Short mmCIF file of N, CA and C in Angstrom, two decimals:
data_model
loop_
_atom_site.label_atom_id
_atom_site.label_comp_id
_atom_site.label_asym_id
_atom_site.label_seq_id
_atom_site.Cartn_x
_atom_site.Cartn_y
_atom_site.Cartn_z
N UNK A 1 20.96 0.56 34.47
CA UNK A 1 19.58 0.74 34.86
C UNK A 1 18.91 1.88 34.10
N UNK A 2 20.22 2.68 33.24
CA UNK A 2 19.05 3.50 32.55
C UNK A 2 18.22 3.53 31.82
N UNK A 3 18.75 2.22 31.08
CA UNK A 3 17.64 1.46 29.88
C UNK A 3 16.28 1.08 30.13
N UNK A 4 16.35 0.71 31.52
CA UNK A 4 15.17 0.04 32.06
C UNK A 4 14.40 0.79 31.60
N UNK A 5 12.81 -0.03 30.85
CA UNK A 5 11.76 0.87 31.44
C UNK A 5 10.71 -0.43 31.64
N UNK A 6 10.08 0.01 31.54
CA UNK A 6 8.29 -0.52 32.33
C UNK A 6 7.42 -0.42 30.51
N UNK A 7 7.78 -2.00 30.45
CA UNK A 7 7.33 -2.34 28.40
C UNK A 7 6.08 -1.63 28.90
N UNK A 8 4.51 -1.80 29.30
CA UNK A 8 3.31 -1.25 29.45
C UNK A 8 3.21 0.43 29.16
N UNK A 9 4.56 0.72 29.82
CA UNK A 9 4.63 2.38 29.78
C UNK A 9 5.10 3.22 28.26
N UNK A 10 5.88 2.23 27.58
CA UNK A 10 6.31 2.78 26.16
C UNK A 10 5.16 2.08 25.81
N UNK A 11 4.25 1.19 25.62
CA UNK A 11 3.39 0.63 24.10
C UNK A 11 2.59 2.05 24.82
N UNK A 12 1.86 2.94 25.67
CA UNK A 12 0.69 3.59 25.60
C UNK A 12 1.34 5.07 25.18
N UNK A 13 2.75 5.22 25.12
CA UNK A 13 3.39 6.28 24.53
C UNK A 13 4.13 6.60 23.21
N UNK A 14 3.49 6.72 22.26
CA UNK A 14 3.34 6.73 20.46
C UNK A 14 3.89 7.85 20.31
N UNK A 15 4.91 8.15 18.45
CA UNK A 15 4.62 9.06 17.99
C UNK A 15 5.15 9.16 17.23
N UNK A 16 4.96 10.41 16.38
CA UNK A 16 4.82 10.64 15.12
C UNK A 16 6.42 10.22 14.49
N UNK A 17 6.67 10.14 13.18
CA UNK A 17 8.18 10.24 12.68
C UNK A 17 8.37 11.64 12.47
N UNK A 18 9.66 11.73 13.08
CA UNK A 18 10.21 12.83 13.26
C UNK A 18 10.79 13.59 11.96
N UNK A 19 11.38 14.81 12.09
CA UNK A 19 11.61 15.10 11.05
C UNK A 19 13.18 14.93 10.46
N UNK A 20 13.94 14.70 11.85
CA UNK A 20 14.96 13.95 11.45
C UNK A 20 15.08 12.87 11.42
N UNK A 21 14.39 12.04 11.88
CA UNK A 21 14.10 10.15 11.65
C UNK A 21 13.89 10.46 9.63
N UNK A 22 13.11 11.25 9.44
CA UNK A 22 12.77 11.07 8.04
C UNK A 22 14.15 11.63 6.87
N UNK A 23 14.95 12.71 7.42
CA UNK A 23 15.91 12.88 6.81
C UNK A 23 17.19 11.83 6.96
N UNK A 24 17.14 11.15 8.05
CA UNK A 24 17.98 9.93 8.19
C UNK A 24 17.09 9.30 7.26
N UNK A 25 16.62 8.82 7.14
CA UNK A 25 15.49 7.61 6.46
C UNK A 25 16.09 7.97 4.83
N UNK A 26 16.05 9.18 3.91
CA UNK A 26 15.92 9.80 2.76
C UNK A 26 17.22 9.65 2.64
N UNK A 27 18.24 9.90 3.13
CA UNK A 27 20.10 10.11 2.99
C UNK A 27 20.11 8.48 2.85
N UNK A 28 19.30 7.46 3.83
CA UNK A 28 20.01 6.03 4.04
C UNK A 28 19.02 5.06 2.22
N UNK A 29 17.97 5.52 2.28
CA UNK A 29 17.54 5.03 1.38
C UNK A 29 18.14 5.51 -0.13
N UNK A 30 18.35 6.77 -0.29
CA UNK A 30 19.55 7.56 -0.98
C UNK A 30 21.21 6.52 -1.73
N UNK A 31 21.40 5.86 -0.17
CA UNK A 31 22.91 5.26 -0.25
C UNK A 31 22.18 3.99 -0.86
N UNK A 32 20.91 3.31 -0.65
CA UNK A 32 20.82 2.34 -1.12
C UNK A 32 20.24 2.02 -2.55
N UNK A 33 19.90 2.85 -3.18
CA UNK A 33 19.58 2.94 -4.34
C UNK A 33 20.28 3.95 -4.98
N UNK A 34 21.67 3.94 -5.06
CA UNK A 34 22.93 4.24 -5.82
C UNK A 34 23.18 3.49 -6.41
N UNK A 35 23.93 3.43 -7.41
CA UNK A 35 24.71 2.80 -8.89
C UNK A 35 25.94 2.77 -7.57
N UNK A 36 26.39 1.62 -7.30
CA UNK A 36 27.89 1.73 -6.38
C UNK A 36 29.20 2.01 -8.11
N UNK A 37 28.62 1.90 -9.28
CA UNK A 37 29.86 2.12 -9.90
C UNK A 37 29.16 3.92 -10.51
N UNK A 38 28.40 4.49 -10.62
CA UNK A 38 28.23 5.85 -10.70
C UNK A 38 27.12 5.83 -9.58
N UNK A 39 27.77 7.26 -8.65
CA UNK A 39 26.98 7.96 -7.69
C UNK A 39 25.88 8.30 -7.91
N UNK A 40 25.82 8.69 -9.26
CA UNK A 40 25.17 10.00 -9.41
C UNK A 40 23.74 9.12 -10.65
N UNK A 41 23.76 7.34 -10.62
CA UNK A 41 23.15 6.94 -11.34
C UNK A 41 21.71 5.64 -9.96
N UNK A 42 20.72 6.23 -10.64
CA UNK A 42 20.12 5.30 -9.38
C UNK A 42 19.63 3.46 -10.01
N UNK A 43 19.59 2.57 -9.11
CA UNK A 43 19.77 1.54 -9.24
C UNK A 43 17.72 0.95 -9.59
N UNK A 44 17.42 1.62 -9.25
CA UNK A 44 15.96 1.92 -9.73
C UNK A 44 14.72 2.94 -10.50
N UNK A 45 13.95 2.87 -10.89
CA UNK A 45 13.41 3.92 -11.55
C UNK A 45 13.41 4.91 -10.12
N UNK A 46 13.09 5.96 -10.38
CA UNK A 46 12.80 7.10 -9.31
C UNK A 46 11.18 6.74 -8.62
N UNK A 47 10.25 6.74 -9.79
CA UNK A 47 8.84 6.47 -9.65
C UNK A 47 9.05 5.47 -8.29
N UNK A 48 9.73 3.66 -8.67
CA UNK A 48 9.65 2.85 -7.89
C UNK A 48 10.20 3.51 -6.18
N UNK A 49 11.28 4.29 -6.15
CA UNK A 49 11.84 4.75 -4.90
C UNK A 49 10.59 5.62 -4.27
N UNK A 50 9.94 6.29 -5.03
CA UNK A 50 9.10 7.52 -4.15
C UNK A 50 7.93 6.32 -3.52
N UNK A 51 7.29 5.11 -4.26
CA UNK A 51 6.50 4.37 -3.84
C UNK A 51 6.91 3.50 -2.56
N UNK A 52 8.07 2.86 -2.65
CA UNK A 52 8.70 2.34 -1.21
C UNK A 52 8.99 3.41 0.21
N UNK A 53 9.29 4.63 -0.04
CA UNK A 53 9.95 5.40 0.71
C UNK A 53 8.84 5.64 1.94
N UNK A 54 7.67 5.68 1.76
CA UNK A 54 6.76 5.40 3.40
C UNK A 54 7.03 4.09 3.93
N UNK A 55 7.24 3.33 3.74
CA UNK A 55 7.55 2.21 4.05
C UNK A 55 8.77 2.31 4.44
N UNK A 56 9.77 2.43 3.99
CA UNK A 56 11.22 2.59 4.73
C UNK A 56 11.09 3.21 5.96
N UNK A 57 10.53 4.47 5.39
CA UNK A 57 10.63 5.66 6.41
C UNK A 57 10.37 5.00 7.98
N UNK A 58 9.13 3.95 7.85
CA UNK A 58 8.33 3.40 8.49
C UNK A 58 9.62 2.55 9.12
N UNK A 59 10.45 1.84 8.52
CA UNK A 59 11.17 1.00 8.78
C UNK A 59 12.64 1.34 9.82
N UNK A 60 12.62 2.49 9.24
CA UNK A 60 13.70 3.11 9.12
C UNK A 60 13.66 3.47 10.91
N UNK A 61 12.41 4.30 11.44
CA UNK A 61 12.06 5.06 12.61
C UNK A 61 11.99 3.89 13.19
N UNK A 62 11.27 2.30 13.02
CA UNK A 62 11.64 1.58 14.02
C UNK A 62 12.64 1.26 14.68
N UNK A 63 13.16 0.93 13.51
CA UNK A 63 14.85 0.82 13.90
C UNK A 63 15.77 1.53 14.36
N UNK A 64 15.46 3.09 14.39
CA UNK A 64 16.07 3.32 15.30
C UNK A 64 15.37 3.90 16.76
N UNK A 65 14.26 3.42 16.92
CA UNK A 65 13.49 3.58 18.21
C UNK A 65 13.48 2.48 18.79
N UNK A 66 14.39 0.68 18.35
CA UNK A 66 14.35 0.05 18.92
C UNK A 66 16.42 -0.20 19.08
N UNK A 67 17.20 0.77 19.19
CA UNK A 67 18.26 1.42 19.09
C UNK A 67 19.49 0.41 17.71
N UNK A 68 18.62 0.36 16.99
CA UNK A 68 19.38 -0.60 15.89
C UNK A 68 19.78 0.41 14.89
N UNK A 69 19.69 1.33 14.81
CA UNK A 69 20.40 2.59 13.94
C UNK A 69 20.88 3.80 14.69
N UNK A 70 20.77 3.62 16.10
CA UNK A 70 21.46 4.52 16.91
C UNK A 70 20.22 5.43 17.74
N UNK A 71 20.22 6.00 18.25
CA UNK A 71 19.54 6.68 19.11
C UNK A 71 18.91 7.70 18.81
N UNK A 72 17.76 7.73 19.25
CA UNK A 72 16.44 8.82 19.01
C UNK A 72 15.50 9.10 20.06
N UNK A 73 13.95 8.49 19.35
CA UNK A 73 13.45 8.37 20.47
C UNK A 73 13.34 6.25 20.42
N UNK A 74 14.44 6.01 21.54
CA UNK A 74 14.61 4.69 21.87
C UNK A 74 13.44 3.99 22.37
N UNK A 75 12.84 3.32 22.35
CA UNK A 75 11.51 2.55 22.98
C UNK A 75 9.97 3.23 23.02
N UNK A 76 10.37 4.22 22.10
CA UNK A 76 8.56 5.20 21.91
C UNK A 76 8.04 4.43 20.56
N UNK A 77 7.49 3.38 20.51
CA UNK A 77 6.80 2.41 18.85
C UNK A 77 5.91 4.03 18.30
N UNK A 78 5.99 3.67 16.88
CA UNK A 78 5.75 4.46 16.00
C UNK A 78 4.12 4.40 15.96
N UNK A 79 3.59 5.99 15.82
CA UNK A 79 2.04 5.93 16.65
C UNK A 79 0.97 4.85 15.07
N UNK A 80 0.10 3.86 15.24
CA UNK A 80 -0.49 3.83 14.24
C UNK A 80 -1.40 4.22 13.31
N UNK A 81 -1.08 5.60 12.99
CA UNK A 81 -1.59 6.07 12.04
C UNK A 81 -0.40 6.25 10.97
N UNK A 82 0.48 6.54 11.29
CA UNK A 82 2.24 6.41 10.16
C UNK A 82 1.73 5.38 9.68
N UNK A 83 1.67 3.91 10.82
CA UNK A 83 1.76 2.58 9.98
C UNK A 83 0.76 2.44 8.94
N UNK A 84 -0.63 3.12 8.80
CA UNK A 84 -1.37 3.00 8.25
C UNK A 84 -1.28 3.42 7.08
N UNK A 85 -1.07 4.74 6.93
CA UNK A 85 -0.34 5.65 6.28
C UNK A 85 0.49 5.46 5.21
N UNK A 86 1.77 4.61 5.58
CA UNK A 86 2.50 4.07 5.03
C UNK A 86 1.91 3.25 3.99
N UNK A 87 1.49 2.54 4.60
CA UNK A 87 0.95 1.15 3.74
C UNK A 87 -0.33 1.53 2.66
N UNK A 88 -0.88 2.42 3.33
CA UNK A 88 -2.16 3.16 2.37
C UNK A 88 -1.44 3.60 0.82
N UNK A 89 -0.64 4.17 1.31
CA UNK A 89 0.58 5.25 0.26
C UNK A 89 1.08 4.39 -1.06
N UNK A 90 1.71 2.85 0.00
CA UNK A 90 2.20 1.90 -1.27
C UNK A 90 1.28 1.43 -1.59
N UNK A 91 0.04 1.15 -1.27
CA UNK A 91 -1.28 0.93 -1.99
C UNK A 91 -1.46 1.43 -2.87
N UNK A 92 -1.57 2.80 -2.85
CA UNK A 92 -1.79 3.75 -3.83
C UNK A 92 -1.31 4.15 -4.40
N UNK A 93 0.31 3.40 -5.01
CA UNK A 93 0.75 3.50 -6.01
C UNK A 93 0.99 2.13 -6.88
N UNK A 94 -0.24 1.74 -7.03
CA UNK A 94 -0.84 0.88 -8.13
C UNK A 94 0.40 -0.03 -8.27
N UNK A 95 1.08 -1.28 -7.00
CA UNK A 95 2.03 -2.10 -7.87
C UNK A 95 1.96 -2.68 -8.70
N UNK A 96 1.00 -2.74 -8.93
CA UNK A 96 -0.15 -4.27 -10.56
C UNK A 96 0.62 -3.49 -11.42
N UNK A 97 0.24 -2.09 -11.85
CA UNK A 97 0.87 -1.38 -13.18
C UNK A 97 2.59 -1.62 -13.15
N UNK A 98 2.92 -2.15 -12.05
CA UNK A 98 4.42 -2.10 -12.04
C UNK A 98 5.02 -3.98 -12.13
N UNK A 99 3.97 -4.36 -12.25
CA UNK A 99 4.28 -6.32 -12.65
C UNK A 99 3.47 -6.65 -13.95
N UNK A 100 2.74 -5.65 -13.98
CA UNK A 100 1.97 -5.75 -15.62
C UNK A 100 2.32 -5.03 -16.74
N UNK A 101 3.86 -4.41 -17.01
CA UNK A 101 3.33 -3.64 -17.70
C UNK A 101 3.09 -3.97 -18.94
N UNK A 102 2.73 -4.95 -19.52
CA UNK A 102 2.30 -5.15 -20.66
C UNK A 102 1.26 -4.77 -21.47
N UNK A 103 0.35 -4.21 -19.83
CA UNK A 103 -1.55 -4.02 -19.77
C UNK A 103 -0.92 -2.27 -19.77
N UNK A 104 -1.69 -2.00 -20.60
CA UNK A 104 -1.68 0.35 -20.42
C UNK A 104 -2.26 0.31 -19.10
N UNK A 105 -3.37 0.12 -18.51
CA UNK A 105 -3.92 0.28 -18.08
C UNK A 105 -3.93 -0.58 -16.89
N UNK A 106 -3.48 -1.14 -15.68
CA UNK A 106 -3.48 -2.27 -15.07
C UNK A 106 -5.04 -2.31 -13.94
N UNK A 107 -5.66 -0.97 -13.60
CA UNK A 107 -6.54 -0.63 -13.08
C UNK A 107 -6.49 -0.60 -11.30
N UNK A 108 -7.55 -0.86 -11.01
CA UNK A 108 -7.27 -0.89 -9.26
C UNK A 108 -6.62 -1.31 -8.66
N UNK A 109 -6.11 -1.37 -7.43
CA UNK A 109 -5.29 -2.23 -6.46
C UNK A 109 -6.37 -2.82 -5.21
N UNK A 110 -5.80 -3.78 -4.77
CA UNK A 110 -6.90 -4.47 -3.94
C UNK A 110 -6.65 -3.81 -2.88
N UNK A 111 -8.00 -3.40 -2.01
CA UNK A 111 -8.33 -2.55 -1.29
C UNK A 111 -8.59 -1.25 -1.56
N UNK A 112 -8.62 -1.40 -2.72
CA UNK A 112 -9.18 0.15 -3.53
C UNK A 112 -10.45 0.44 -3.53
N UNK A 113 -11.18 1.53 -3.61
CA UNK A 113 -12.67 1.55 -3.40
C UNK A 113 -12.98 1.93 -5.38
N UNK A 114 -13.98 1.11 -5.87
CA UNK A 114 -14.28 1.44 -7.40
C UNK A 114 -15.92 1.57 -7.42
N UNK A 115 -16.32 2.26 -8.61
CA UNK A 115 -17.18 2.46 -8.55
C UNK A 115 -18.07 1.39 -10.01
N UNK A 116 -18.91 0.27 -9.96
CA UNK A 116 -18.83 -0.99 -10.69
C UNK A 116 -20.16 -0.48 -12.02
N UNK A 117 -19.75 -0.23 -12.97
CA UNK A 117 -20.65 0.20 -14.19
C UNK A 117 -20.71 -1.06 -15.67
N UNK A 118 -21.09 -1.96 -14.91
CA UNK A 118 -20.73 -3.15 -15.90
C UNK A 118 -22.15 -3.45 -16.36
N UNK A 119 -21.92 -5.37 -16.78
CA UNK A 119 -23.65 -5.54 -17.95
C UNK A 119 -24.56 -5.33 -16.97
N UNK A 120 -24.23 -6.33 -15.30
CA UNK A 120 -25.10 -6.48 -14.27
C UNK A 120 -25.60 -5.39 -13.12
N UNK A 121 -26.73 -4.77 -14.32
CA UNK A 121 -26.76 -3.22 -13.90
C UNK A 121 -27.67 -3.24 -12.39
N UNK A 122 -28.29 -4.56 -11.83
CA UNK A 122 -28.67 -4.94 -10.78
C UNK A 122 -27.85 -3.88 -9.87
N UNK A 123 -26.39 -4.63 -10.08
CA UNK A 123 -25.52 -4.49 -9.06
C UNK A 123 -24.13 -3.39 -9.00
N UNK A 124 -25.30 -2.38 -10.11
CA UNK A 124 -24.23 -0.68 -9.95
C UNK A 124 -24.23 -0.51 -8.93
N UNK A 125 -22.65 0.14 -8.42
CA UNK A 125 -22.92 1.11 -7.16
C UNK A 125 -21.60 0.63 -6.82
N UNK A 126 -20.89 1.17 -5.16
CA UNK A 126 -19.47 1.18 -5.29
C UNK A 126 -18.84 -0.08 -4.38
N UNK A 127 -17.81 -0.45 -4.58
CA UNK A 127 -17.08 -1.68 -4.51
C UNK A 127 -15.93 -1.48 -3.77
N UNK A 128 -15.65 -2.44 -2.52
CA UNK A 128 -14.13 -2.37 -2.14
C UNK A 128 -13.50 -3.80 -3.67
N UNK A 129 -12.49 -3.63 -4.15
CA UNK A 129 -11.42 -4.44 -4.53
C UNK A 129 -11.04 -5.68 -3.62
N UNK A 130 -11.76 -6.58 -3.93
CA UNK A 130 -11.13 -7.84 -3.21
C UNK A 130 -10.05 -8.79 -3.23
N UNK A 131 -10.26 -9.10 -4.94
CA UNK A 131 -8.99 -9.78 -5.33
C UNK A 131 -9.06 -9.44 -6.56
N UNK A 132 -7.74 -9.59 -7.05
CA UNK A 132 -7.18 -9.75 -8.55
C UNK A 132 -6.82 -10.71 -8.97
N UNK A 133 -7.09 -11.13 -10.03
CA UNK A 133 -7.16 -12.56 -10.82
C UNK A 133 -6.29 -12.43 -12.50
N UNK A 134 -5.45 -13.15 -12.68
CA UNK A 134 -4.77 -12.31 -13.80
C UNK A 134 -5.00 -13.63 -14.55
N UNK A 135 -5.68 -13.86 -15.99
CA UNK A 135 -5.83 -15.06 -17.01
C UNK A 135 -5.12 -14.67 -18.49
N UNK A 136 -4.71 -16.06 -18.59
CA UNK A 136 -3.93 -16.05 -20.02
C UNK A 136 -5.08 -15.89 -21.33
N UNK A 137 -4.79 -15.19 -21.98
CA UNK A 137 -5.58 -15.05 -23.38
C UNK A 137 -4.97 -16.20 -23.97
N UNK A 138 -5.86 -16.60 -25.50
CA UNK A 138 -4.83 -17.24 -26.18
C UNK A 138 -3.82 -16.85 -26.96
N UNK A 139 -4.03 -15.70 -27.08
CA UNK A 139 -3.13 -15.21 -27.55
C UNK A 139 -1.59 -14.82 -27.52
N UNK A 140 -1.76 -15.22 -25.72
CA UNK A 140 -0.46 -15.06 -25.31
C UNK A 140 -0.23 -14.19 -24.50
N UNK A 141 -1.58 -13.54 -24.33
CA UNK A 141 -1.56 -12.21 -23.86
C UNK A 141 -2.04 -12.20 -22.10
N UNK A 142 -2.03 -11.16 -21.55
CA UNK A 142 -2.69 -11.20 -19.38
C UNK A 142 -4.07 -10.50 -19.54
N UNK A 143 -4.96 -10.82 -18.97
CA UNK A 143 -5.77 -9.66 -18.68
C UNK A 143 -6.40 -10.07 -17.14
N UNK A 144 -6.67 -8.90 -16.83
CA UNK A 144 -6.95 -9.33 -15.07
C UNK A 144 -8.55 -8.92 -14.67
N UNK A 145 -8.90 -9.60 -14.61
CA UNK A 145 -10.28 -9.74 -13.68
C UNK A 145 -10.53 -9.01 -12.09
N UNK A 146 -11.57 -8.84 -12.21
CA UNK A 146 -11.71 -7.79 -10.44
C UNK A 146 -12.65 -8.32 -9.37
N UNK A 147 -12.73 -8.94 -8.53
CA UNK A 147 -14.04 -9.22 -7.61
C UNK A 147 -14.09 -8.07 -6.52
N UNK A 148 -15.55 -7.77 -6.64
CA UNK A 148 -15.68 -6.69 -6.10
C UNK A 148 -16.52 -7.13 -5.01
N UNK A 149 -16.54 -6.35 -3.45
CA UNK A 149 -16.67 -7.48 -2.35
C UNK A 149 -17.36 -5.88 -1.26
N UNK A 150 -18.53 -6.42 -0.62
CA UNK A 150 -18.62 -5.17 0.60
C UNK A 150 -18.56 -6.02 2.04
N UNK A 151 -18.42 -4.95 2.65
CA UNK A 151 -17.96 -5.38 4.12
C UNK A 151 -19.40 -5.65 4.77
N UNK A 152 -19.65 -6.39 5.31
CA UNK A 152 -20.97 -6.83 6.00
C UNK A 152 -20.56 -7.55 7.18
N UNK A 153 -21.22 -7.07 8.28
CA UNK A 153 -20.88 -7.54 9.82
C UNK A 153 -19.82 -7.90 10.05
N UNK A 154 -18.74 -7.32 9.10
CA UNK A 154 -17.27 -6.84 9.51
C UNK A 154 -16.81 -8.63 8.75
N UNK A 155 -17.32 -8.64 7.66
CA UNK A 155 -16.76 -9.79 7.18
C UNK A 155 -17.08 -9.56 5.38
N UNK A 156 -15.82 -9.82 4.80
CA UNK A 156 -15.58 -9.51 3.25
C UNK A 156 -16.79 -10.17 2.70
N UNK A 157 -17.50 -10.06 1.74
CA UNK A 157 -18.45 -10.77 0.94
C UNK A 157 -18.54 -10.29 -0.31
N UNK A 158 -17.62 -11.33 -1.42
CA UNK A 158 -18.02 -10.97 -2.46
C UNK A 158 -19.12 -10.81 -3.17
N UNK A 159 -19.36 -9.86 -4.01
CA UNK A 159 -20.91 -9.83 -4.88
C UNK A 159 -20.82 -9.68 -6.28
N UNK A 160 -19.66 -9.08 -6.96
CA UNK A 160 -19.49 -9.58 -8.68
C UNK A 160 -18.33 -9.80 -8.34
N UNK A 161 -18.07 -10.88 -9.41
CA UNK A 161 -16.92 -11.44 -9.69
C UNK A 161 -16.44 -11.68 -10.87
N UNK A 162 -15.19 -11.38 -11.41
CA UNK A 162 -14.76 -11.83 -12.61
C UNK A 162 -14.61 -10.38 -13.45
N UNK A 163 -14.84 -9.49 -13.13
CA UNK A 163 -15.58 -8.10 -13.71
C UNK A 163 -13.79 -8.07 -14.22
N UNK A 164 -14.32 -7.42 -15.67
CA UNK A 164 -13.06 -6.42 -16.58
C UNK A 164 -13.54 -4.93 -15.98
N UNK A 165 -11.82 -5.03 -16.63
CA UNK A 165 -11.05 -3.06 -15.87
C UNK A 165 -12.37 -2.50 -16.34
N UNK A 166 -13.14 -2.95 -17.74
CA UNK A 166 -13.52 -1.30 -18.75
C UNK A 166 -14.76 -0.88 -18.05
N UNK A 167 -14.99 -2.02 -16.88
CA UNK A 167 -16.38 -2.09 -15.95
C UNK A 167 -16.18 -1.27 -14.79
N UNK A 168 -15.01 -0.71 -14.60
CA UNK A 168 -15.14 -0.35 -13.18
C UNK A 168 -14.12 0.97 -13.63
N UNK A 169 -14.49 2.12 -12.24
CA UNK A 169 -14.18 3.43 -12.47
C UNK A 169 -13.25 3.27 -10.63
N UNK A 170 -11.98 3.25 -11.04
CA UNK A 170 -11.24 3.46 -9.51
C UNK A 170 -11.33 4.90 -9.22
N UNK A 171 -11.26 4.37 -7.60
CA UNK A 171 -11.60 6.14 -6.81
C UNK A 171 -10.46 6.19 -6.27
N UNK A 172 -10.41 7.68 -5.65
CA UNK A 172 -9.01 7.90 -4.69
C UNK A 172 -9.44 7.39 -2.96
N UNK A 173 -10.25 6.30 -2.97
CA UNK A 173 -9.96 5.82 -1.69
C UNK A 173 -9.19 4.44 -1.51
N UNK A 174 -9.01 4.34 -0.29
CA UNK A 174 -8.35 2.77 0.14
C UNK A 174 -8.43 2.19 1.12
N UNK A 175 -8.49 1.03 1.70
CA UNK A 175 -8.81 0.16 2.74
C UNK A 175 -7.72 -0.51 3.09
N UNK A 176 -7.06 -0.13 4.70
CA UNK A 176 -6.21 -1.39 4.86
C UNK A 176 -6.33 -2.89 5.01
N UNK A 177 -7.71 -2.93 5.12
CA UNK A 177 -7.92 -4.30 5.28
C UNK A 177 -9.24 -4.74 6.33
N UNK A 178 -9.42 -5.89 6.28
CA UNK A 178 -10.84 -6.10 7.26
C UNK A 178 -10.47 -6.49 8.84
#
């Protein structure tokens, strides 16, 4: 009966990741991106590990607040601003530049806020990132296209579309979504 609790009473009681949830999290993600034939060699770039690691972390504290990595705080869900957090973080480390690298430059990530300086000077001014569109040159070559989209009565609406990187200036903001 000590397990019991009252589900209504843990969802309205949140919180933060701890600071040992996060050093468990760093040691376990640690073991998993080892070389199992050198210790001391990692199985990924470093860059790629620091970009996943809110996300683990994230992963990591559920699991053991839902007692699947052992005991902590057992049945307290992780408050949502971490979750947000998290996900903002791997946003903002540009995965496009990490499936493109062919492009120097891969430019925004969707849900990125840009600021749009292209031919259709109508429609300067700043842009959430809606989608990315990646087209074959003939050459053989990728280049990716941007539709740039504002939020209106809480519903996406694109307004340029098709726009190149050299048109748009990315900012340090981000959007989880609509």
């Amino acid at each position: 009966m000590e397990n019991t609790r009252i589900h209504a009473e843990a969802a309205e009681s949140e919180a933060r990741i701890s600071e040992a949830e996060k050093e468990q999290a760093a040691y376990a993600l640690a073991e998993l991106v080892r070389s199992p034939s050198d210790p001391d060699t990692l199985i990924m770039p470093g860059a790629d590990v620091e970009a996943i690691r809110p996300v683990f972390e994230l992963g990591w504290a559920m699991g053991v607040r839902h007692g699947h990595t052992g005991p902590a705080l057992a049945g307290v869900p992780v408050d949502r601003g971490t979750v947000a957090r998290a996900f903002v973080l791997l946003l903002s480390e540009r995965p496009a530049a990490r499936t493109a690298p062919d492009l120097p430059d891969a430019g925004p990530v969707v849900w990125q806020r840009v600021r749009y300086h292209g031919s259709l000077r109508s429609r300067h001014g700043l842009y959430w990132t809606g989608a990315i569109h990646q087209y074959a040159l003939e050459s053989g070559a990728a280049e990716l296209r941007y539709d740039l989209c504002e939020i209106r009565d809480d519903r996406l609406e694109t307004v340029v579309s098709r726009v190149r990187r050299q048109s748009l200036t990315p900012l340090p903001e981000y959007r989880a979504g609509v």
